PDB file of C-alpha atoms in Angstrom:
ATOM      1  CA  GLU V   1     100.519   7.692 -49.218  1.00  0.00           C
ATOM      2  CA  ALA V   2      98.372   4.595 -48.185  1.00  0.00           C
ATOM      3  CA  GLN V   3      98.514   3.197 -45.375  1.00  0.00           C
ATOM      4  CA  VAL V   4      97.508   1.841 -42.685  1.00  0.00           C
ATOM      5  CA  THR V   5      97.792   3.738 -38.966  1.00  0.00           C
ATOM      6  CA  GLN V   6      98.165   2.336 -35.147  1.00  0.00           C
ATOM      7  CA  ASN V   7      97.758   4.588 -32.119  1.00  0.00           C
ATOM      8  CA  PRO V   8      99.561   4.079 -29.219  1.00  0.00           C
ATOM      9  CA  ARG V   9     102.513   1.724 -30.940  1.00  0.00           C
ATOM     10  CA  TYR V  10     103.294   1.340 -27.596  1.00  0.00           C
ATOM     11  CA  LEU V  11     101.215   0.729 -24.093  1.00  0.00           C
ATOM     12  CA  ILE V  12     102.029  -0.221 -20.318  1.00  0.00           C
ATOM     13  CA  THR V  13      98.074  -0.993 -18.376  1.00  0.00           C
ATOM     14  CA  VAL V  14      97.512  -1.996 -16.089  1.00  0.00           C
ATOM     15  CA  THR V  15      94.657  -4.678 -15.532  1.00  0.00           C
ATOM     16  CA  GLY V  16      90.885  -3.115 -15.186  1.00  0.00           C
ATOM     17  CA  LYS V  17      91.493  -0.010 -17.133  1.00  0.00           C
ATOM     18  CA  LYS V  18      89.812   0.497 -19.888  1.00  0.00           C
ATOM     19  CA  LEU V  19      91.767   1.141 -23.230  1.00  0.00           C
ATOM     20  CA  THR V  20      91.752   1.860 -27.157  1.00  0.00           C
ATOM     21  CA  VAL V  21      93.545   0.663 -30.013  1.00  0.00           C
ATOM     22  CA  THR V  22      93.218   2.586 -32.891  1.00  0.00           C
ATOM     23  CA  CYS V  23      93.477   1.943 -36.562  1.00  0.00           C
ATOM     24  CA  SER V  24      92.848   4.139 -39.577  1.00  0.00           C
ATOM     25  CA  GLN V  25      92.997   3.400 -42.931  1.00  0.00           C
ATOM     26  CA  ASN V  26      93.527   6.256 -45.955  1.00  0.00           C
ATOM     27  CA  MET V  27      92.580   3.584 -48.959  1.00  0.00           C
ATOM     28  CA  ASN V  28      89.084   3.367 -48.883  1.00  0.00           C
ATOM     29  CA  HIS V  29      88.957   0.173 -47.794  1.00  0.00           C
ATOM     30  CA  GLU V  30      85.489  -1.994 -46.700  1.00  0.00           C
ATOM     31  CA  TYR V  31      87.469  -4.930 -44.781  1.00  0.00           C
ATOM     32  CA  MET V  32      89.050  -4.267 -41.171  1.00  0.00           C
ATOM     33  CA  SER V  33      90.385  -7.102 -39.181  1.00  0.00           C
ATOM     34  CA  TRP V  34      92.340  -6.744 -35.391  1.00  0.00           C
ATOM     35  CA  TYR V  35      95.093  -9.628 -34.983  1.00  0.00           C
ATOM     36  CA  ARG V  36      96.997 -10.488 -31.936  1.00  0.00           C
ATOM     37  CA  GLN V  37     100.834 -12.061 -32.620  1.00  0.00           C
ATOM     38  CA  ASP V  38     102.221 -14.060 -29.316  1.00  0.00           C
ATOM     39  CA  PRO V  39     105.177 -16.110 -29.603  1.00  0.00           C
ATOM     40  CA  GLY V  40     104.493 -19.831 -30.523  1.00  0.00           C
ATOM     41  CA  LEU V  41     100.841 -19.177 -31.284  1.00  0.00           C
ATOM     42  CA  GLY V  42     101.577 -16.857 -34.747  1.00  0.00           C
ATOM     43  CA  LEU V  43      98.948 -14.251 -35.741  1.00  0.00           C
ATOM     44  CA  ARG V  44      95.496 -14.927 -34.348  1.00  0.00           C
ATOM     45  CA  GLN V  45      91.885 -12.701 -35.709  1.00  0.00           C
ATOM     46  CA  ILE V  46      90.318 -11.489 -33.220  1.00  0.00           C
ATOM     47  CA  TYR V  47      87.790  -9.553 -34.956  1.00  0.00           C
ATOM     48  CA  TYR V  48      86.890  -8.712 -38.785  1.00  0.00           C
ATOM     49  CA  SER V  49      84.638  -6.107 -40.075  1.00  0.00           C
ATOM     50  CA  MET V  50      83.291  -6.266 -43.577  1.00  0.00           C
ATOM     51  CA  ASN V  51      81.781  -3.057 -43.876  1.00  0.00           C
ATOM     52  CA  VAL V  52      80.410  -0.003 -41.824  1.00  0.00           C
ATOM     53  CA  GLU V  53      78.345  -1.791 -38.967  1.00  0.00           C
ATOM     54  CA  VAL V  54      79.305  -4.866 -39.928  1.00  0.00           C
ATOM     55  CA  THR V  55      81.722  -6.896 -37.885  1.00  0.00           C
ATOM     56  CA  ASP V  56      82.208 -10.216 -36.385  1.00  0.00           C
ATOM     57  CA  LYS V  57      84.390 -12.931 -34.186  1.00  0.00           C
ATOM     58  CA  GLY V  58      87.679 -13.718 -35.565  1.00  0.00           C
ATOM     59  CA  ASP V  59      89.498 -17.133 -33.862  1.00  0.00           C
ATOM     60  CA  VAL V  60      90.167 -15.163 -30.008  1.00  0.00           C
ATOM     61  CA  PRO V  61      87.243 -12.460 -29.433  1.00  0.00           C
ATOM     62  CA  GLU V  62      87.277 -12.825 -26.105  1.00  0.00           C
ATOM     63  CA  GLY V  63      87.767  -9.846 -23.906  1.00  0.00           C
ATOM     64  CA  TYR V  64      87.591  -7.036 -27.064  1.00  0.00           C
ATOM     65  CA  LYS V  65      84.975  -5.508 -28.323  1.00  0.00           C
ATOM     66  CA  VAL V  66      84.765  -3.514 -32.307  1.00  0.00           C
ATOM     67  CA  SER V  67      83.164  -1.178 -33.384  1.00  0.00           C
ATOM     68  CA  ARG V  68      83.272   0.421 -37.220  1.00  0.00           C
ATOM     69  CA  LYS V  69      81.107   3.588 -37.522  1.00  0.00           C
ATOM     70  CA  GLU V  70      83.183   4.890 -39.978  1.00  0.00           C
ATOM     71  CA  LYS V  71      84.768   3.343 -43.443  1.00  0.00           C
ATOM     72  CA  ARG V  72      88.170   4.874 -42.058  1.00  0.00           C
ATOM     73  CA  ASN V  73      88.406   3.197 -38.162  1.00  0.00           C
ATOM     74  CA  PHE V  74      88.406   0.256 -36.623  1.00  0.00           C
ATOM     75  CA  PRO V  75      88.776   0.467 -33.030  1.00  0.00           C
ATOM     76  CA  LEU V  76      89.786  -1.914 -30.748  1.00  0.00           C
ATOM     77  CA  ILE V  77      88.733  -1.877 -26.992  1.00  0.00           C
ATOM     78  CA  LEU V  78      89.755  -3.329 -23.995  1.00  0.00           C
ATOM     79  CA  GLU V  79      87.091  -2.923 -21.418  1.00  0.00           C
ATOM     80  CA  SER V  80      88.727  -4.486 -18.538  1.00  0.00           C
ATOM     81  CA  PRO V  81      92.631  -5.876 -19.812  1.00  0.00           C
ATOM     82  CA  SER V  82      93.759  -9.064 -18.257  1.00  0.00           C
ATOM     83  CA  PRO V  83      97.681  -9.880 -18.269  1.00  0.00           C
ATOM     84  CA  ASN V  84      96.990 -12.538 -20.815  1.00  0.00           C
ATOM     85  CA  GLN V  85      96.152  -9.568 -23.478  1.00  0.00           C
ATOM     86  CA  THR V  86      99.715  -8.679 -22.668  1.00  0.00           C
ATOM     87  CA  SER V  87     100.579  -8.939 -26.829  1.00  0.00           C
ATOM     88  CA  LEU V  88     101.343  -7.569 -29.990  1.00  0.00           C
ATOM     89  CA  TYR V  89      98.343  -5.927 -31.702  1.00  0.00           C
ATOM     90  CA  PHE V  90      98.115  -5.670 -35.840  1.00  0.00           C
ATOM     91  CA  CYS V  91      95.111  -4.100 -37.778  1.00  0.00           C
ATOM     92  CA  ALA V  92      94.820  -4.841 -41.264  1.00  0.00           C
ATOM     93  CA  SER V  93      92.495  -3.495 -44.218  1.00  0.00           C
ATOM     94  CA  SER V  94      91.973  -4.662 -47.906  1.00  0.00           C
ATOM     95  CA  SER V  95      89.355  -3.712 -50.461  1.00  0.00           C
ATOM     96  CA  GLN V  96      86.400  -5.882 -51.454  1.00  0.00           C
ATOM     97  CA  GLY V  97      87.163  -8.114 -54.829  1.00  0.00           C
ATOM     98  CA  MET V  98      91.206  -7.890 -53.671  1.00  0.00           C
ATOM     99  CA  TYR V  99      92.788 -10.088 -51.509  1.00  0.00           C
ATOM    100  CA  GLU V 100      96.091  -8.829 -50.103  1.00  0.00           C
ATOM    101  CA  GLN V 101      95.671  -7.511 -46.702  1.00  0.00           C
ATOM    102  CA  TYR V 102      97.796  -3.969 -45.592  1.00  0.00           C
ATOM    103  CA  PHE V 103      98.840  -4.732 -42.221  1.00  0.00           C
ATOM    104  CA  GLY V 104      99.737  -1.305 -39.850  1.00  0.00           C
ATOM    105  CA  PRO V 105     102.683  -1.321 -38.071  1.00  0.00           C
ATOM    106  CA  GLY V 106     101.791  -3.032 -34.662  1.00  0.00           C
ATOM    107  CA  THR V 107     100.888  -1.656 -31.178  1.00  0.00           C
ATOM    108  CA  ARG V 108     102.716  -3.222 -28.211  1.00  0.00           C
ATOM    109  CA  LEU V 109     100.390  -3.622 -25.455  1.00  0.00           C
ATOM    110  CA  THR V 110     101.706  -4.807 -22.035  1.00  0.00           C
ATOM    111  CA  VAL V 111      99.335  -5.651 -18.990  1.00  0.00           C
ATOM    112  CA  THR V 112     100.745  -5.315 -15.804  1.00  0.00           C
TER     113      THR V 112
ATOM    114  CA  ALA C   1      87.059 -25.117 -38.704  1.00  0.00           C
ATOM    115  CA  GLN C   2      90.131 -24.231 -40.534  1.00  0.00           C
ATOM    116  CA  ARG C   3      93.549 -24.366 -39.261  1.00  0.00           C
ATOM    117  CA  VAL C   4      96.708 -23.935 -41.072  1.00  0.00           C
ATOM    118  CA  THR C   5      99.980 -26.204 -39.283  1.00  0.00           C
ATOM    119  CA  GLN C   6     103.993 -24.719 -40.358  1.00  0.00           C
ATOM    120  CA  PRO C   7     105.522 -27.505 -39.197  1.00  0.00           C
ATOM    121  CA  GLU C   8     108.859 -25.403 -38.322  1.00  0.00           C
ATOM    122  CA  LYS C   9     109.292 -22.872 -36.184  1.00  0.00           C
ATOM    123  CA  LEU C  10     112.908 -22.373 -37.499  1.00  0.00           C
ATOM    124  CA  LEU C  11     114.239 -23.175 -40.444  1.00  0.00           C
ATOM    125  CA  SER C  12     118.216 -22.419 -40.814  1.00  0.00           C
ATOM    126  CA  VAL C  13     120.241 -23.099 -44.881  1.00  0.00           C
ATOM    127  CA  PHE C  14     122.984 -21.440 -46.078  1.00  0.00           C
ATOM    128  CA  LYS C  15     123.146 -19.195 -48.838  1.00  0.00           C
ATOM    129  CA  GLY C  16     122.310 -20.596 -52.359  1.00  0.00           C
ATOM    130  CA  ALA C  17     120.707 -23.626 -51.014  1.00  0.00           C
ATOM    131  CA  PRO C  18     116.809 -24.689 -51.732  1.00  0.00           C
ATOM    132  CA  VAL C  19     114.355 -23.475 -49.645  1.00  0.00           C
ATOM    133  CA  GLU C  20     111.400 -25.127 -48.510  1.00  0.00           C
ATOM    134  CA  LEU C  21     108.387 -23.743 -46.145  1.00  0.00           C
ATOM    135  CA  LYS C  22     105.717 -26.050 -45.621  1.00  0.00           C
ATOM    136  CA  CYS C  23     102.196 -25.127 -44.786  1.00  0.00           C
ATOM    137  CA  ASN C  24      99.314 -27.844 -44.766  1.00  0.00           C
ATOM    138  CA  TYR C  25      96.306 -26.585 -43.773  1.00  0.00           C
ATOM    139  CA  SER C  26      92.760 -28.194 -42.789  1.00  0.00           C
ATOM    140  CA  TYR C  27      89.306 -27.103 -44.493  1.00  0.00           C
ATOM    141  CA  SER C  28      86.416 -28.492 -45.824  1.00  0.00           C
ATOM    142  CA  GLY C  29      86.103 -26.014 -48.313  1.00  0.00           C
ATOM    143  CA  SER C  30      87.479 -24.564 -51.363  1.00  0.00           C
ATOM    144  CA  PRO C  31      89.857 -22.553 -49.600  1.00  0.00           C
ATOM    145  CA  GLU C  32      92.019 -19.545 -50.684  1.00  0.00           C
ATOM    146  CA  LEU C  33      95.768 -19.696 -49.869  1.00  0.00           C
ATOM    147  CA  PHE C  34      98.293 -17.132 -48.979  1.00  0.00           C
ATOM    148  CA  TRP C  35     101.731 -16.696 -48.044  1.00  0.00           C
ATOM    149  CA  TYR C  36     102.938 -13.412 -45.995  1.00  0.00           C
ATOM    150  CA  VAL C  37     106.125 -12.310 -44.826  1.00  0.00           C
ATOM    151  CA  GLN C  38     107.493 -10.082 -42.219  1.00  0.00           C
ATOM    152  CA  TYR C  39     111.317  -8.915 -42.591  1.00  0.00           C
ATOM    153  CA  SER C  40     112.940  -7.375 -39.557  1.00  0.00           C
ATOM    154  CA  ARG C  41     111.641  -3.946 -38.785  1.00  0.00           C
ATOM    155  CA  GLN C  42     108.769  -4.008 -41.771  1.00  0.00           C
ATOM    156  CA  ARG C  43     105.314  -4.564 -41.900  1.00  0.00           C
ATOM    157  CA  LEU C  44     103.567  -7.960 -42.529  1.00  0.00           C
ATOM    158  CA  GLN C  45     103.114  -7.904 -46.150  1.00  0.00           C
ATOM    159  CA  LEU C  46     101.637 -10.346 -49.010  1.00  0.00           C
ATOM    160  CA  LEU C  47     104.223 -12.815 -50.704  1.00  0.00           C
ATOM    161  CA  LEU C  48     102.054 -14.382 -52.985  1.00  0.00           C
ATOM    162  CA  ARG C  49      98.507 -15.994 -52.865  1.00  0.00           C
ATOM    163  CA  HIS C  50      98.056 -19.892 -54.716  1.00  0.00           C
ATOM    164  CA  ILE C  51      95.573 -18.249 -57.168  1.00  0.00           C
ATOM    165  CA  SER C  52      98.044 -16.076 -58.838  1.00  0.00           C
ATOM    166  CA  ARG C  53     100.437 -18.885 -59.361  1.00  0.00           C
ATOM    167  CA  GLU C  54     103.626 -16.521 -59.938  1.00  0.00           C
ATOM    168  CA  SER C  55     107.020 -16.230 -58.851  1.00  0.00           C
ATOM    169  CA  ILE C  56     107.457 -13.341 -56.296  1.00  0.00           C
ATOM    170  CA  LYS C  57     111.407 -12.823 -55.399  1.00  0.00           C
ATOM    171  CA  GLY C  58     112.065 -16.379 -56.567  1.00  0.00           C
ATOM    172  CA  PHE C  59     109.189 -18.095 -54.380  1.00  0.00           C
ATOM    173  CA  THR C  60     106.757 -20.185 -55.755  1.00  0.00           C
ATOM    174  CA  ALA C  61     104.093 -22.378 -53.583  1.00  0.00           C
ATOM    175  CA  ASP C  62     102.083 -24.835 -55.496  1.00  0.00           C
ATOM    176  CA  LEU C  63      98.200 -25.488 -53.802  1.00  0.00           C
ATOM    177  CA  ASN C  64      98.387 -29.290 -53.525  1.00  0.00           C
ATOM    178  CA  LYS C  65      94.169 -30.342 -52.671  1.00  0.00           C
ATOM    179  CA  GLY C  66      95.377 -33.745 -51.881  1.00  0.00           C
ATOM    180  CA  GLU C  67      98.119 -32.835 -49.450  1.00  0.00           C
ATOM    181  CA  THR C  68      96.405 -30.360 -48.354  1.00  0.00           C
ATOM    182  CA  SER C  69      99.335 -28.446 -48.556  1.00  0.00           C
ATOM    183  CA  PHE C  70     101.264 -25.275 -49.574  1.00  0.00           C
ATOM    184  CA  HIS C  71     104.903 -25.328 -49.265  1.00  0.00           C
ATOM    185  CA  LEU C  72     106.261 -22.529 -50.315  1.00  0.00           C
ATOM    186  CA  LYS C  73     109.694 -23.098 -52.151  1.00  0.00           C
ATOM    187  CA  LYS C  74     112.861 -21.215 -53.831  1.00  0.00           C
ATOM    188  CA  PRO C  75     115.515 -22.992 -55.773  1.00  0.00           C
ATOM    189  CA  PHE C  76     118.451 -20.516 -54.554  1.00  0.00           C
ATOM    190  CA  ALA C  77     118.482 -18.695 -50.990  1.00  0.00           C
ATOM    191  CA  GLN C  78     119.313 -14.843 -50.957  1.00  0.00           C
ATOM    192  CA  GLU C  79     120.966 -13.958 -47.713  1.00  0.00           C
ATOM    193  CA  GLU C  80     117.409 -10.979 -47.742  1.00  0.00           C
ATOM    194  CA  ASP C  81     115.496 -14.283 -47.740  1.00  0.00           C
ATOM    195  CA  SER C  82     115.817 -14.341 -43.737  1.00  0.00           C
ATOM    196  CA  ALA C  83     112.088 -13.102 -42.502  1.00  0.00           C
ATOM    197  CA  MET C  84     109.222 -14.720 -41.056  1.00  0.00           C
ATOM    198  CA  TYR C  85     107.253 -16.202 -43.118  1.00  0.00           C
ATOM    199  CA  TYR C  86     103.330 -17.251 -42.594  1.00  0.00           C
ATOM    200  CA  CYS C  87     101.533 -18.889 -44.021  1.00  0.00           C
ATOM    201  CA  ALA C  88      97.289 -18.143 -44.053  1.00  0.00           C
ATOM    202  CA  LEU C  89      93.957 -19.535 -45.469  1.00  0.00           C
ATOM    203  CA  ARG C  90      90.694 -18.002 -45.734  1.00  0.00           C
ATOM    204  CA  ARG C  91      87.411 -19.368 -47.654  1.00  0.00           C
ATOM    205  CA  TRP C  92      87.172 -18.751 -51.100  1.00  0.00           C
ATOM    206  CA  GLY C  93      85.063 -15.633 -52.368  1.00  0.00           C
ATOM    207  CA  GLY C  94      86.263 -13.197 -50.317  1.00  0.00           C
ATOM    208  CA  TYR C  95      85.437 -13.663 -46.829  1.00  0.00           C
ATOM    209  CA  GLN C  96      87.238 -12.071 -44.250  1.00  0.00           C
ATOM    210  CA  LYS C  97      87.876 -14.844 -41.415  1.00  0.00           C
ATOM    211  CA  VAL C  98      91.468 -14.975 -41.877  1.00  0.00           C
ATOM    212  CA  THR C  99      93.412 -18.118 -40.162  1.00  0.00           C
ATOM    213  CA  PHE C 100      97.523 -18.132 -39.943  1.00  0.00           C
ATOM    214  CA  GLY C 101     100.056 -20.310 -39.052  1.00  0.00           C
ATOM    215  CA  ILE C 102     102.136 -19.964 -36.478  1.00  0.00           C
ATOM    216  CA  GLY C 103     104.964 -18.815 -38.954  1.00  0.00           C
ATOM    217  CA  THR C 104     108.390 -19.976 -39.612  1.00  0.00           C
ATOM    218  CA  LYS C 105     111.513 -18.005 -39.330  1.00  0.00           C
ATOM    219  CA  LEU C 106     113.931 -18.529 -42.317  1.00  0.00           C
ATOM    220  CA  GLN C 107     117.313 -17.659 -41.299  1.00  0.00           C
ATOM    221  CA  VAL C 108     119.711 -17.740 -44.117  1.00  0.00           C
ATOM    222  CA  ILE C 109     123.365 -18.225 -43.252  1.00  0.00           C
ATOM    223  CA  PRO C 110     126.207 -16.447 -45.620  1.00  0.00           C
TER     224      PRO C 110
END
């Protein structure tokens, strides 16, 4: 089944403790993105990747890192999480030449 | 800078009534506009794209470059249309920087 998976789905952590949210797609898509969804703010793009080793900042990259070492994986790294990063995070992928993004199920992160 | 504005956080309509979800954008180049929908407990999914000019689940949307709008319309609302709707914009040509609006929750009253 073609899909985007994220792990973990739920995470509660403390300020300053490094964490990684994984994203994987099995559709051989070139493009992948990370978004955060906050009430009243909608979805905001954090980072995106056009292909392996090619990444660029979205609208809200501060406090996040990404890497794209393999085509199927696009992990989101929070080196030192803070409470303002408490949010619902979505990963998405799409194919070059296509317009539709396929979204993952979301990861709900709480930083205390 | 690119910006998408959805002025209504919540839109309530009665079943059978017409629906119009508003979307205005600000972008200096050639935009691609999309509508995404998120049903309860489901993933965000593409509803339609301006270039396709097709009707999906009875919804249509026309890009009006003069008014910089991309409103989503349906002549007769159904209960199953209740969901969050997001308007999104990216630069024409597949560039992957995408800007979403804050979303409009559509509530169809039986």
